[in-house]
Structures are given as structure tokens and as C-alpha cells.
mmCIF file of C-alpha atoms in Angstrom:
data_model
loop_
_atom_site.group_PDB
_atom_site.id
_atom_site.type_symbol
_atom_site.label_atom_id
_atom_site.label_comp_id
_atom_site.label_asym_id
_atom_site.label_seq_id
_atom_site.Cartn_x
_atom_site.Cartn_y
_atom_site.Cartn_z
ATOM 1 C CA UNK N 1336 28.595 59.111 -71.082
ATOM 2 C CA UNK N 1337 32.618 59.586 -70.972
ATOM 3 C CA UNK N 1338 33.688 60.911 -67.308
ATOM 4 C CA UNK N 1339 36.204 63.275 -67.790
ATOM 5 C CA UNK N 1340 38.706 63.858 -64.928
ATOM 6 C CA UNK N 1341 41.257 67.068 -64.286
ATOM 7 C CA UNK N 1342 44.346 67.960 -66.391
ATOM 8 C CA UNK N 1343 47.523 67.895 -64.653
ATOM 9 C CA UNK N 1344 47.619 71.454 -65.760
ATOM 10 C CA UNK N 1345 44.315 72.049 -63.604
ATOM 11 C CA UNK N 1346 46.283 70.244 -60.794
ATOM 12 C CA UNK N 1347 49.033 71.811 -60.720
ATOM 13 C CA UNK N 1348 47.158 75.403 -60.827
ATOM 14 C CA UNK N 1349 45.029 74.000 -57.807
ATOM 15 C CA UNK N 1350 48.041 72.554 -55.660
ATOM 16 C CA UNK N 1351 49.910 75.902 -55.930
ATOM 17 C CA UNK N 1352 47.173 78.160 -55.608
ATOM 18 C CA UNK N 1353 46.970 75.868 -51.772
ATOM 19 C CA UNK N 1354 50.374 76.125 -51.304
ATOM 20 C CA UNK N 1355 50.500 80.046 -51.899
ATOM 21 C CA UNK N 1356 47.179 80.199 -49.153
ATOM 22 C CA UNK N 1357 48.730 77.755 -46.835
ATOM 23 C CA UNK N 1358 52.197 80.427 -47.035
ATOM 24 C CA UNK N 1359 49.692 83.099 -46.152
ATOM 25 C CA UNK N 1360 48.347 81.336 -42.923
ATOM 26 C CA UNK N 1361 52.068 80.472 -41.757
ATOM 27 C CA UNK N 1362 53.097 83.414 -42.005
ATOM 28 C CA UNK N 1363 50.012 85.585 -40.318
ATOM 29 C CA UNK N 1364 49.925 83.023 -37.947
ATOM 30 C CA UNK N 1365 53.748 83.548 -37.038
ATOM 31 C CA UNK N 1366 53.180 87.359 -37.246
ATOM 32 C CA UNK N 1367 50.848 87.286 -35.093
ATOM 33 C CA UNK N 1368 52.247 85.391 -32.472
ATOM 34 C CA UNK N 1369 55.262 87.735 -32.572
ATOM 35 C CA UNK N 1370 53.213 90.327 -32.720
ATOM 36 C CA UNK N 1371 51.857 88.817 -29.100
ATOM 37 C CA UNK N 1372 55.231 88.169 -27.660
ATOM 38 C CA UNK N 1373 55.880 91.964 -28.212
ATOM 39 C CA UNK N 1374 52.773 93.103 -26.502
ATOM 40 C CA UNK N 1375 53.210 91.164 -23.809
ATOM 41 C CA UNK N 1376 56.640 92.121 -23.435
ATOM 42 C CA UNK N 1377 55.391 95.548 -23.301
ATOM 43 C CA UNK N 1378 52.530 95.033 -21.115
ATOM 44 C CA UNK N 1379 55.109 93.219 -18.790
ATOM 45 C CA UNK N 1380 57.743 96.396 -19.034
ATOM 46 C CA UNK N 1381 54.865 98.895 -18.178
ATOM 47 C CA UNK N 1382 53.221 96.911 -15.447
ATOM 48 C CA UNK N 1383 56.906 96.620 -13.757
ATOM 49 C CA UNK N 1384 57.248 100.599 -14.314
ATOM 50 C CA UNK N 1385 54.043 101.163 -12.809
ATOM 51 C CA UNK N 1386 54.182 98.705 -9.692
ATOM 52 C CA UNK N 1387 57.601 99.931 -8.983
ATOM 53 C CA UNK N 1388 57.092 103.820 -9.558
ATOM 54 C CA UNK N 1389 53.982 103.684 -7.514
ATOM 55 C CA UNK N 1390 55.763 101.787 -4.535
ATOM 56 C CA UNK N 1391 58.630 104.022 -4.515
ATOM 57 C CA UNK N 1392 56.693 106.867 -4.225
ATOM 58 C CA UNK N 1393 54.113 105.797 -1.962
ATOM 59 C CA UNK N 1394 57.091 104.901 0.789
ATOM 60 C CA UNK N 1395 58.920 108.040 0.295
ATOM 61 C CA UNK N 1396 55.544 109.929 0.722
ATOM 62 C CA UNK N 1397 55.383 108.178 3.556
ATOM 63 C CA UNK N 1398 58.510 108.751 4.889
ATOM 64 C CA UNK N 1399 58.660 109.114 8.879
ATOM 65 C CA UNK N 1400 59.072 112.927 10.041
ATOM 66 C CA UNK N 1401 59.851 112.460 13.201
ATOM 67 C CA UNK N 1402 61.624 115.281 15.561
ATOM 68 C CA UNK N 1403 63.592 117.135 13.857
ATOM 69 C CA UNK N 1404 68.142 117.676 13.875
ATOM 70 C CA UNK N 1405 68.450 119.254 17.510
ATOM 71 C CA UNK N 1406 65.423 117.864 19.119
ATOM 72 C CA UNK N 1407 65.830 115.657 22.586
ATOM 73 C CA UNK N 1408 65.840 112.239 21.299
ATOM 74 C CA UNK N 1409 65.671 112.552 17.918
ATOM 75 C CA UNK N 1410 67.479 111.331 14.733
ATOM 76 C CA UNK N 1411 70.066 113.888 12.719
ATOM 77 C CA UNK N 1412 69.394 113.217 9.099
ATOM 78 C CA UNK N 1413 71.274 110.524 7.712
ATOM 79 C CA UNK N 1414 73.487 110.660 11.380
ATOM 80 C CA UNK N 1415 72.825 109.970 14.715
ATOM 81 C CA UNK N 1416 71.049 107.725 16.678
ATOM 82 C CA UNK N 1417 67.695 107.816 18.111
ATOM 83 C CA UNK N 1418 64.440 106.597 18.810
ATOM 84 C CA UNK N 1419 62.027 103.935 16.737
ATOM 85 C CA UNK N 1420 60.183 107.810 15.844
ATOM 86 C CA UNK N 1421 62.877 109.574 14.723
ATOM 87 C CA UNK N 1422 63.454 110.659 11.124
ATOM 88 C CA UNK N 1423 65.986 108.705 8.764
ATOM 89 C CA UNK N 1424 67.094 109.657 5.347
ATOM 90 C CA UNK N 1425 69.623 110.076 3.006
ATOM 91 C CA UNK N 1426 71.536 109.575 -0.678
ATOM 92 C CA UNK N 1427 74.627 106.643 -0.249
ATOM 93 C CA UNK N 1428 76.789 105.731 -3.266
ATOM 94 C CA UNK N 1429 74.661 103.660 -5.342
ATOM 95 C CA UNK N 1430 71.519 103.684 -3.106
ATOM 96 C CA UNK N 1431 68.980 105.765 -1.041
ATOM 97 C CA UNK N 1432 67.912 105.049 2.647
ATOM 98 C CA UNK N 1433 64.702 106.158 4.642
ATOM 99 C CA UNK N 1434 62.833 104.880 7.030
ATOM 100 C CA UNK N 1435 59.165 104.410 5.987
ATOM 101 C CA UNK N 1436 55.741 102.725 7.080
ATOM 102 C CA UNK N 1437 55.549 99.584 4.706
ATOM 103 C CA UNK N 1438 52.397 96.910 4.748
ATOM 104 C CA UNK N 1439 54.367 93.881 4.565
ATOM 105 C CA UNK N 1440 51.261 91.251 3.355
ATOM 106 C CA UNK N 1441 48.111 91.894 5.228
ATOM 107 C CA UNK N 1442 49.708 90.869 8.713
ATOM 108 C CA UNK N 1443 51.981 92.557 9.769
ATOM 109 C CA UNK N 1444 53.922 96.059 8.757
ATOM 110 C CA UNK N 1445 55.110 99.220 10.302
ATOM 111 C CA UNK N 1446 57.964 101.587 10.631
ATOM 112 C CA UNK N 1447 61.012 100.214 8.513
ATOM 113 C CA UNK N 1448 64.529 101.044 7.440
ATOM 114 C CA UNK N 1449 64.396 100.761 3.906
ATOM 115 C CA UNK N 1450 67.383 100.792 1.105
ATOM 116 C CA UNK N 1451 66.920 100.953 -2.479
ATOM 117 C CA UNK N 1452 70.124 100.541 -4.402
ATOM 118 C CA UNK N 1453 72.014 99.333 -7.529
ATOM 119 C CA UNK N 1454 73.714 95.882 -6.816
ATOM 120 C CA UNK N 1455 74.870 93.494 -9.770
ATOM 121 C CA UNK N 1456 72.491 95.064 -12.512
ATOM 122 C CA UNK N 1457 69.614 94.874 -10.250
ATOM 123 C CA UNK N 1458 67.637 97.422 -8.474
ATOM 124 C CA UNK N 1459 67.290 96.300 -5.032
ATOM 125 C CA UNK N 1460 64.782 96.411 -2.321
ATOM 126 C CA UNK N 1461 66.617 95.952 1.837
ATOM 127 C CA UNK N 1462 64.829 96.587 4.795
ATOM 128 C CA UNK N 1463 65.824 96.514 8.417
ATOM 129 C CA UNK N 1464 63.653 96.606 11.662
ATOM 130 C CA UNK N 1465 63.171 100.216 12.646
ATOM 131 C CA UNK N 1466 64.800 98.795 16.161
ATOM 132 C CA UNK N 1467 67.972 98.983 14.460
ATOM 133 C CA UNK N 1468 71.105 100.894 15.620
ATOM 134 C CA UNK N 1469 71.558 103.510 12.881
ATOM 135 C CA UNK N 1470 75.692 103.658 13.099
ATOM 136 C CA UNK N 1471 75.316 99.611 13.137
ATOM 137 C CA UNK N 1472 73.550 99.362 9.906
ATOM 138 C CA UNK N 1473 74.375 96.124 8.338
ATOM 139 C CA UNK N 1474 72.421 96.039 4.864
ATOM 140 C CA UNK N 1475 74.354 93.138 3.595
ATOM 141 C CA UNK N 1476 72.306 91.116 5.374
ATOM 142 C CA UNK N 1477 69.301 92.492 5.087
ATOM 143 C CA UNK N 1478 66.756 90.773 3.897
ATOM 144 C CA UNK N 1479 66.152 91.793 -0.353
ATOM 145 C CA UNK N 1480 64.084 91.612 -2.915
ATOM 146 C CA UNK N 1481 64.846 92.812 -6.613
ATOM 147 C CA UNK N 1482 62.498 95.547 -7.877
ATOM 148 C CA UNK N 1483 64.039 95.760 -11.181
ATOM 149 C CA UNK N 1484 66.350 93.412 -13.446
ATOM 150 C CA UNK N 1485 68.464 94.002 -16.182
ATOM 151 C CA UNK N 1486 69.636 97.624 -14.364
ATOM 152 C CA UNK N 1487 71.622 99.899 -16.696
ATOM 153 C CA UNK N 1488 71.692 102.916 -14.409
ATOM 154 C CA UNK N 1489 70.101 104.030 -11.190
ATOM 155 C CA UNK N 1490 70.744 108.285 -10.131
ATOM 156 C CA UNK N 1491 69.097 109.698 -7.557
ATOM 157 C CA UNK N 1492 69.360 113.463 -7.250
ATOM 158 C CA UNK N 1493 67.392 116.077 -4.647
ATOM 159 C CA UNK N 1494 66.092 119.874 -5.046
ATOM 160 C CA UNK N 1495 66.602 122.110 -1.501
ATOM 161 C CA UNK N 1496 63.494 124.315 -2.897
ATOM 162 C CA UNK N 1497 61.273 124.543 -5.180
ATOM 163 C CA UNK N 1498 63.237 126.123 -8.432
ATOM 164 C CA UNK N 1499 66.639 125.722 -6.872
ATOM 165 C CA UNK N 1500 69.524 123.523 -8.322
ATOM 166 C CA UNK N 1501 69.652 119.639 -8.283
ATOM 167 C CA UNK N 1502 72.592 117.995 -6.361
ATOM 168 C CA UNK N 1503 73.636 114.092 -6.576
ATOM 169 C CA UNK N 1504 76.308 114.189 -3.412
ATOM 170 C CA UNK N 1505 74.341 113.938 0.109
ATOM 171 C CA UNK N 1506 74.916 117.080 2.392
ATOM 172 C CA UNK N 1507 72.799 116.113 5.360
ATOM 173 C CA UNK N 1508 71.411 119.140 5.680
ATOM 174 C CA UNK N 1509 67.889 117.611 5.970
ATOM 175 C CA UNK N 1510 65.123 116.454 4.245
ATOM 176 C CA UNK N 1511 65.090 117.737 0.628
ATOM 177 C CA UNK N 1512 62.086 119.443 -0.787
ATOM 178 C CA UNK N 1513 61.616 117.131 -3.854
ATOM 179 C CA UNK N 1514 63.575 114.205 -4.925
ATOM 180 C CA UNK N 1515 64.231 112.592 -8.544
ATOM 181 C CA UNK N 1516 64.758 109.289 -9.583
ATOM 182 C CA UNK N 1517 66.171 107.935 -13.114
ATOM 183 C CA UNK N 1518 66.050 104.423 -13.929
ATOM 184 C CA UNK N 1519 67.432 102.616 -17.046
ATOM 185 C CA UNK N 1520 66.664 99.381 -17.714
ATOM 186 C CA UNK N 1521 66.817 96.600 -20.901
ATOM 187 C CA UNK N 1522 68.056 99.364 -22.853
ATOM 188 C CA UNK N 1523 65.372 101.651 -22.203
ATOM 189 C CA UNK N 1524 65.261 104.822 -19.697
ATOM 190 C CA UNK N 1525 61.825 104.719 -17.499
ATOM 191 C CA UNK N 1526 59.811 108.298 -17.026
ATOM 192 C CA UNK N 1527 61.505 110.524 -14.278
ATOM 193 C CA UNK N 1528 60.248 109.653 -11.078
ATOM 194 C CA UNK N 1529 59.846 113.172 -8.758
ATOM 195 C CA UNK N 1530 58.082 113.273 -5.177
ATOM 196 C CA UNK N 1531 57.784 115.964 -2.937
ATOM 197 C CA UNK N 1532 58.992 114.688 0.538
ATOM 198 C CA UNK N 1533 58.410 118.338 2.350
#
């Protein structure tokens, strides 16, 4: 018998019918790895949200109430100097200061100043020994570590009581009843952070 082989038309149908399925698979396969990139770029945006949000609030929730503006010994809000019990707090250009109990690794921890602030687009973690001398505060040298990149803007603002009016400019009348934070970062603004600190 005569063999009888393909057509170059038959070829021709068969190499582009390949070429348009091998165009397919590219191009899923490069959708899908964008398609990855963005989810983990997500994931990564929401896990920094969350980490950050959740250590902010637990240190101002547990933010040291020691004796309060008049007592022997203690520490005027945001003013004078006292004791490694007194209180410390309050709303600096730029940044916010407290002094908290922080669990530095599983060693060691404690009472700490702390100071969260906007410097060079970053959102910035300092912290001090609570042994410090509160009129002698020297942040710049503080030790740091950056909570959030790519910082677009940073305002802190406090309520006096439930209902009442929210300020921006410290008054040092005391601890506020709740305090807000709003964060915007890469071009995006994160969910209002609130906590009650009475």
C-alpha cells in the first residue's frame, strides 16, 4: 500500500492551533502569578495593619496610671518629674509619648517610655528606660524600630468624654478618655484606630 503523509495545509492548521494553546498557557500562567504578587501584597499590607494596630493598642491599654497631677511623688501629665510609677503621657508635634509595660522578647520587659512618631516617611517606634529623667528626655537617641514604611500621614487626636469634641493640640489636662489614631500609608488610609485609655 501507498503511505500517505500530512498536507502542509494540515501542518500548518496543527502548528497554529499549538501556538494559539501555548499563548493561552503564557498568558494564565503570567496572570496568575500577578494575580499572586497582588495577594501577597495584600496579605503583607493587612498583616502589617493588624500587627501594628494590635500593638498600639495593647500598650496604650496598658498605659501606667500611676498617682495622679497633685499627688506626693507623682508625675503631672506630660510635665514633671517623678517616680519609675508615675503616670506619663501626652500628644508632641509629630508623635505621641506614654509610658507603658512592653514584653521585650521573652526575657526581659517592664515599665517603658515609649514614642511613636512620624520621622522621614516612617512611623517610628523609641523607647527609653522608665529610669529616665522626664525634662531630660533625649529620644534622638533612643533606641527605634520602624512600625510602618512608606508613611503619608500620621494624626493623632483625643476625646475629654465620651461624646465631646476631638482636639489635635495637647492641653495637659490629663489623661484623655479615648484617643484616635489615623495612619496613611502606600497611598492607602488604614481603619481608624480608637482606644479608651480611662
Amino acid at each position: 500500500m501507498k503511505q500517505r503523509g500530512f498536507t502542509l495545509v494540515e501542518v500548518m492548521v496543527a502548528l497554529t492551533i499549538l501556538s494559539l494553546v501555548m499563548v493561552a498557557t503564557v498568558t494564565g500562567l503570567r496572570t496568575l502569578a500577578s494575580t499572586q504578587t497582588s495577594i501577597e501584597r495584600v496579605t503583607e499590607r493587612v498583616d502589617e495593619v493588624r500587627t501594628v494596630s494590635s500593638f498600639l493598642r495593647d500598650t496604650l491599654e496598658s498605659a501606667v496610671m500611676g498617682p495622679s497631677t497633685g499627688s506626693s511623688g507623682g508625675l503631672s501629665f506630660g510635665g514633671s518629674s517623678g517616680g519609675t510609677g508615675s503616670s506619663f503621657f501626652r500628644i508632641s508635634e509629630g508623635g505621641l509619648e506614654w509610658k507603658a509595660v512592653v514584653l521585650f522578647g521573652e526575657s526581659h520587659g517592664g515599665n517603658y517610655l515609649l514614642r511613636v512618631s512620624e520621622e522621614e516617611g516612617s512611623l517610628l517606634l523609641r523607647w527609653l528606660e522608665p529610669s529616665t529623667q522626664l525634662r531630660t528626655l533625649d529620644w534622638a537617641s533612643a533606641p527605634s524600630r520602624v512600625l510602618v514604611v512608606e508613611l503619608e500621614e500620621f494624626l493623632v487626636s483625643y476625646q475629654r468624654e465620651p461624646g465631646g469634641p476631638w482636639y489635635q493640640e495637647w492641653d495637659s489636662a490629663g489623661m484623655p478618655e479615648l484617643l484616635s489614631m489615623q495612619v496613611k500609608a502606600g497611598g492607602r488610609f488604614w481603619p481608624e484606630l480608637v482606644v479608651r485609655m480611662k
